[in-house]
N, CA, C and O atoms as a MOPAC input file, in Angstrom:
PM7 MOZYME 1SCF
protein

 N      0.66800 1    -1.34100 1    -0.04600 1
 C      0.06800 1     0.15800 1    -0.14700 1
 C      0.94500 1     1.22600 1     0.36600 1
 O      1.64000 1     1.32400 1     1.37700 1
 N      0.58700 1     2.35300 1    -1.10300 1
 C      2.11600 1     3.03900 1    -0.95000 1
 C      1.52800 1     4.18200 1    -0.34400 1
 O      2.17000 1     5.22600 1    -0.46200 1
 N      0.06600 1     4.23900 1     0.50200 1
 C     -0.47000 1     5.23700 1     1.75500 1
 C      0.59900 1     4.48400 1     2.87800 1
 O      0.95700 1     5.34600 1     3.68000 1
 N      1.26800 1     3.04800 1     3.21200 1
 C      2.36500 1     3.62000 1     3.82100 1
 C      3.22600 1     3.65200 1     3.98800 1
 O      3.80000 1     3.40100 1     5.04700 1
 N      3.73000 1     4.03400 1     2.81700 1
 C      4.74900 1     5.48100 1     2.53600 1
 C      4.87400 1     6.42000 1     3.13200 1
 O      6.03700 1     6.82000 1     3.19200 1
 N      3.58300 1     7.43300 1     4.02300 1
 C      3.71300 1     8.80900 1     4.46500 1
 C      4.35600 1     7.99100 1     5.02500 1
 O      4.58000 1     6.78000 1     5.02600 1
 N      4.90200 1     9.86900 1     6.03800 1
 C      5.71700 1     8.95500 1     7.92500 1
 C      4.10100 1     9.47600 1     8.24200 1
 O      3.24700 1    10.33700 1     8.03500 1
 N      4.35300 1     8.54400 1     8.73700 1
 C      3.16800 1     7.77600 1     9.90100 1
 C      2.42000 1     9.72800 1    10.64300 1
 O      1.47200 1    10.36900 1    10.19000 1
 N      3.47200 1    10.13800 1    11.99900 1
 C      3.35900 1    11.76700 1    11.62900 1
 C      1.68100 1    12.73200 1     9.76400 1
 O      0.47700 1    12.93100 1     9.59900 1
 N      2.54700 1    12.83500 1     9.29700 1
 C      2.08900 1    12.56300 1     8.52200 1
 C      0.06600 1    12.12100 1     7.81400 1
 O     -0.97000 1    12.73600 1     7.56300 1
 N      0.62700 1    10.60300 1     7.79200 1
 C     -0.74900 1     9.66900 1     7.73300 1
 C     -1.33300 1    10.32100 1     9.04200 1
 O     -2.49500 1    10.72700 1     9.03600 1
 N     -0.79300 1    10.39300 1     9.80800 1
 C     -1.72600 1    10.03500 1    11.42200 1
 C     -2.98600 1    11.40900 1    11.27500 1
 O     -4.20300 1    11.39800 1    11.45900 1
 N     -1.93200 1    12.62600 1    10.82200 1
 C     -2.65200 1    13.96900 1    10.98400 1
 C     -3.77400 1    13.62500 1     9.80300 1
 O     -4.94500 1    13.59600 1    10.17900 1
 N     -3.54300 1    13.40900 1     8.65500 1
 C     -3.90000 1    13.34200 1     7.84700 1
 C     -5.23600 1    12.70500 1     7.78200 1
 O     -6.09600 1    13.24700 1     7.08800 1
 N     -5.47600 1    11.74100 1     8.35300 1
 C     -6.34400 1    10.79000 1     8.62600 1
 C     -7.21600 1    11.04700 1    10.31300 1
 O     -8.10900 1    10.29100 1    10.69800 1
 N     -6.77000 1    12.10800 1    11.02400 1
 C     -7.51500 1    12.22400 1    11.59800 1
 C     -8.46300 1    14.02900 1    11.08700 1
 O     -9.24700 1    14.61000 1    11.83700 1
 N     -8.09700 1    14.46500 1     9.83100 1
 C     -8.39200 1    15.30300 1     9.73000 1
 C     -9.49400 1    15.24900 1     8.23000 1
 O    -10.59000 1    15.75200 1     7.97900 1
 N     -8.71100 1    14.52900 1     7.60100 1
 C     -9.78400 1    14.25000 1     6.18500 1
 C    -11.13300 1    13.10600 1     7.02500 1
 O    -12.29900 1    13.33300 1     7.34800 1
 N    -10.40600 1    12.08600 1     7.11600 1
 C    -10.86900 1    10.54600 1     7.25800 1
 C    -12.38200 1    10.92400 1     8.21100 1
 O    -13.50800 1    10.81600 1     7.72500 1
 N    -12.04800 1    11.46200 1     9.91300 1
 C    -12.26100 1    11.75100 1    10.91600 1
 C    -13.15300 1    13.56300 1    11.17300 1
 O    -14.07600 1    13.76700 1    11.96100 1
 N    -12.77600 1    14.17400 1    10.63500 1
 C    -13.56300 1    15.43900 1    10.33700 1
 C    -12.68100 1    16.56500 1    11.69800 1
 O    -13.29800 1    17.35600 1    12.41200 1
 N    -11.52600 1    16.38700 1    11.73700 1
 C    -11.08200 1    16.79600 1    13.74000 1
 C    -10.42400 1    17.90600 1    13.04100 1
 O     -9.63100 1    17.71300 1    12.11900 1
 N    -10.83100 1    19.35200 1    13.58200 1
 C    -10.10500 1    20.23800 1    13.45500 1
 C     -8.58200 1    20.70800 1    13.92200 1
 O     -8.32000 1    20.67100 1    15.12400 1
 N     -7.75300 1    21.07200 1    13.13600 1
 C     -6.26200 1    21.66500 1    13.24900 1
 C     -6.78400 1    22.06000 1    15.01900 1
 O     -5.89400 1    22.41800 1    15.79000 1
 N     -7.10300 1    22.03700 1    15.13300 1
 C     -7.35700 1    22.53100 1    16.88100 1
 C     -6.91900 1    22.05800 1    17.64500 1
 O     -6.00700 1    22.41500 1    18.39200 1
 N     -7.81400 1    20.66500 1    17.56900 1
 C     -8.23000 1    19.05000 1    17.64100 1
 C     -6.97700 1    18.19100 1    17.89600 1
 O     -6.39000 1    17.83200 1    18.91700 1
 N     -6.79400 1    18.00200 1    16.59000 1
 C     -5.85500 1    17.30900 1    16.08800 1
 C     -4.07300 1    18.09100 1    16.96700 1
 O     -3.58100 1    17.01600 1    17.31000 1
 N     -3.36400 1    18.82800 1    17.28400 1
 C     -3.12100 1    19.67100 1    17.16600 1
 C     -2.94300 1    19.31000 1    19.00800 1
 O     -1.89100 1    18.92300 1    19.51900 1
 N     -4.02900 1    19.51600 1    19.63200 1
 C     -4.67000 1    18.82500 1    20.99500 1
 C     -3.91300 1    17.64500 1    21.97000 1
 O     -3.13600 1    17.47100 1    22.90900 1
 N     -4.83200 1    16.94800 1    20.91200 1
 C     -4.57100 1    15.60700 1    20.60400 1
 C     -2.94800 1    14.50300 1    20.63500 1
 O     -2.71900 1    13.33800 1    20.96200 1
 N     -2.10800 1    15.66000 1    20.09900 1
 C     -0.47900 1    15.33600 1    19.59300 1
 C      0.16300 1    15.51900 1    20.05800 1
 O      1.27400 1    15.00200 1    20.17900 1
 N     -0.77300 1    17.16000 1    20.94500 1
 C      0.40000 1    18.04600 1    21.50600 1
 C      1.55400 1    18.49100 1    21.21500 1
 O      2.65600 1    18.48400 1    21.76300 1
 N      1.02700 1    18.97200 1    20.04200 1
 C      2.07000 1    19.52600 1    18.85500 1
 C      1.29400 1    21.33400 1    18.57300 1
 O      0.06900 1    21.45200 1    18.61000 1
 N      1.86800 1    22.11300 1    18.40800 1
 C      1.40300 1    23.80300 1    17.62900 1
 C      0.61100 1    22.81400 1    17.08400 1
 O      0.67000 1    21.61800 1    16.79800 1
 N     -0.42100 1    24.07500 1    17.03200 1
 C     -1.41500 1    23.79900 1    15.71200 1
 C     -0.33800 1    24.04700 1    13.97900 1
 O     -0.49300 1    23.38200 1    12.95500 1
 N      0.51300 1    25.00800 1    14.16000 1
 C      1.46500 1    25.76700 1    12.90300 1
 C      2.25700 1    23.95900 1    12.08000 1
 O      2.55000 1    23.45700 1    10.99500 1
 N      2.24900 1    23.64800 1    13.62700 1
 C      2.83000 1    21.85600 1    13.42800 1
 C      2.48800 1    21.34500 1    12.59900 1
 O      3.08100 1    21.12100 1    11.54400 1
 N      1.16000 1    20.97600 1    13.01000 1
 C      0.03100 1    20.02300 1    12.80700 1
 C     -0.31100 1    21.05400 1    10.96300 1
 O      0.39800 1    20.75700 1    10.00200 1
 N     -0.99100 1    21.72800 1    10.87500 1
 C     -0.76800 1    22.43800 1     9.40300 1
 C      0.33800 1    22.55500 1     8.77100 1
 O      0.36300 1    23.01300 1     7.62800 1
 N      1.18300 1    22.24700 1     9.26900 1
 C      2.44000 1    21.63900 1     8.14800 1
 C      2.32900 1    20.41500 1     7.63600 1
 O      2.02300 1    20.04900 1     6.50100 1
 N      2.60200 1    19.84100 1     8.56800 1
 C      1.98500 1    18.53000 1     8.50700 1
 C      0.87900 1    17.51900 1     7.64500 1
 O      0.89200 1    16.30000 1     7.47400 1
 N      0.05300 1    18.43300 1     7.24500 1
 C     -1.00100 1    18.67400 1     6.30200 1
 C     -0.82400 1    18.90000 1     5.20900 1
 O     -1.15300 1    18.19800 1     4.25200 1
 N     -0.17800 1    20.09600 1     5.19500 1
 C      0.31100 1    20.17800 1     3.72700 1
 C      1.05100 1    20.07600 1     3.17200 1
 O      1.23600 1    20.54800 1     2.05000 1
 N      2.16400 1    18.96300 1     4.23400 1
 C      2.75700 1    18.16700 1     3.51500 1
 C      2.46100 1    17.02000 1     2.81700 1
 O      3.06900 1    16.86500 1     1.75800 1
 N      1.45400 1    15.94800 1     3.25000 1
 C      1.19100 1    15.16300 1     3.56800 1
 C      0.02700 1    15.24700 1     2.36800 1
 O     -0.02800 1    14.25200 1     1.64600 1
 N     -0.77100 1    16.17500 1     2.12500 1
 C     -1.73100 1    16.69100 1     1.19100 1
 C     -0.47400 1    16.16300 1    -0.28100 1
 O     -0.51700 1    15.23900 1    -1.09300 1
 N      0.53200 1    17.28900 1    -0.04100 1
 C      0.86000 1    17.37000 1    -1.32000 1
 C      1.82600 1    15.69700 1    -1.77500 1
 O      1.89000 1    14.99300 1    -2.78200 1
 N      2.11600 1    15.67900 1    -1.11100 1
 C      2.97600 1    13.37600 1    -0.49100 1
 C      1.48800 1    12.67100 1    -1.09300 1
 O      1.81900 1    11.68000 1    -1.74300 1
 N     -0.11200 1    12.84400 1    -1.10500 1
 C     -0.54400 1    12.37600 1    -1.27900 1
 C     -0.94700 1    12.26700 1    -2.38100 1
 O     -1.48900 1    11.22000 1    -2.73500 1
 N     -0.72900 1    13.72900 1    -3.54500 1
 C     -0.99900 1    14.19100 1    -4.70400 1
 C     -0.46200 1    12.62900 1    -5.39100 1
 O     -0.96200 1    11.53800 1    -5.66600 1
 N      0.51000 1    13.12500 1    -5.43900 1
 C      2.24600 1    12.93900 1    -5.77900 1
 C      1.32500 1    11.03200 1    -6.34700 1
 O      0.85000 1    10.53200 1    -7.36600 1
 N      1.54500 1    10.67000 1    -4.98600 1
 C      1.34300 1     9.27900 1    -4.55500 1
 C      0.14000 1     8.91300 1    -5.78200 1
 O      0.40500 1     7.97700 1    -6.53500 1
 N     -1.67900 1     9.94100 1    -6.04400 1
 C     -1.54500 1     9.34200 1    -6.78700 1
 C     -1.64300 1     9.89400 1    -8.53400 1
 O     -2.41500 1     9.56300 1    -9.43400 1
 N     -0.53800 1    10.82500 1    -8.49900 1
 C     -0.73500 1    10.88200 1    -9.56000 1
 C      0.33800 1    10.35200 1   -10.41400 1
 O      0.64000 1    10.56500 1   -11.58800 1
 N      0.89900 1     9.48900 1    -9.35500 1
 C      1.88200 1     7.82600 1    -9.65000 1
 C      0.86100 1     6.75400 1    -9.60900 1
 O      1.22100 1     5.92400 1    -8.77500 1
 N      0.00300 1     6.50300 1   -10.03100 1
 C     -0.54800 1     5.70800 1    -9.18600 1
 C     -2.54200 1     6.27500 1    -9.83800 1
 O     -3.44700 1     6.77700 1    -9.17200 1
 N     -2.51700 1     5.98100 1   -10.95600 1
 C     -3.95300 1     6.53800 1   -11.15500 1
 C     -5.36700 1     5.20800 1   -10.51100 1
 O     -6.56900 1     5.17000 1   -10.24700 1
 N     -4.03400 1     4.24200 1   -10.54400 1
 C     -5.58100 1     2.84300 1    -9.86200 1
 C     -5.78000 1     3.09500 1    -8.54400 1
 O     -6.95200 1     3.15700 1    -8.17300 1
 N     -4.98500 1     3.24200 1    -7.81100 1
 C     -5.56500 1     4.06400 1    -6.21600 1
 C     -6.11900 1     4.91100 1    -6.06500 1
 O     -6.98000 1     4.93400 1    -5.18600 1
 N     -5.81500 1     6.19600 1    -7.02300 1
 C     -6.80700 1     7.78500 1    -7.52700 1
 C     -8.44800 1     7.44500 1    -7.31400 1
 O     -9.30600 1     8.05000 1    -6.67100 1
 N     -8.49900 1     6.52000 1    -7.92700 1
 C     -9.75000 1     5.57700 1    -8.48300 1
 C    -10.24800 1     5.07500 1    -7.52800 1
 O    -11.20900 1     5.66700 1    -7.04000 1
 N     -9.87400 1     4.04000 1    -7.02000 1
 C    -10.20600 1     2.91000 1    -5.91900 1
 C    -10.29500 1     3.95100 1    -4.71600 1
 O    -11.07300 1     3.75800 1    -3.78200 1
 N     -9.37200 1     5.18200 1    -4.79000 1
 C    -10.07300 1     5.74100 1    -3.01300 1
 C    -11.01200 1     7.13400 1    -3.59800 1
 O    -10.69100 1     8.14500 1    -2.97300 1
 N    -11.66700 1     7.28900 1    -4.23900 1
 C    -12.67000 1     7.64200 1    -5.23000 1
 C    -14.30200 1     7.14000 1    -5.19400 1
 O    -15.43600 1     7.50400 1    -4.88200 1
 N    -13.58400 1     6.12000 1    -5.70800 1
 C    -15.22100 1     5.01100 1    -5.12800 1
 C    -14.80100 1     4.70100 1    -3.75000 1
 O    -14.97800 1     5.81600 1    -3.25800 1
 N    -14.63400 1     4.41900 1    -3.37600 1
 C    -14.37300 1     3.69600 1    -1.79900 1
 C    -15.42400 1     4.64700 1    -1.01900 1
 O    -16.38100 1     4.36700 1    -0.29700 1
 N    -14.75400 1     6.15700 1    -1.53700 1
 C    -16.01800 1     7.94800 1    -0.23600 1
 C    -16.95500 1     8.10700 1    -0.95500 1
 O    -17.60400 1     9.12200 1    -0.69800 1
 N    -17.57900 1     7.03800 1    -2.41400 1
 C    -18.05200 1     7.36500 1    -2.88600 1
 C    -19.56500 1     7.11600 1    -2.19100 1
 O    -20.57600 1     7.54700 1    -2.74500 1

């Protein structure tokens, strides 16, 4: 699974935000990091996720079908 290649801190932050809908403040509190660190992890993680999807259209399609 190519998503496992994302560093765990970024992957965790993305899952908390995108899948579970937590805010930056809530994630910062849960992970005991600053809001700026959380924002940076989200920004960088989303960029990496886009790169993964660009390299694997089949994975992108599977993810889209999963959320529909």
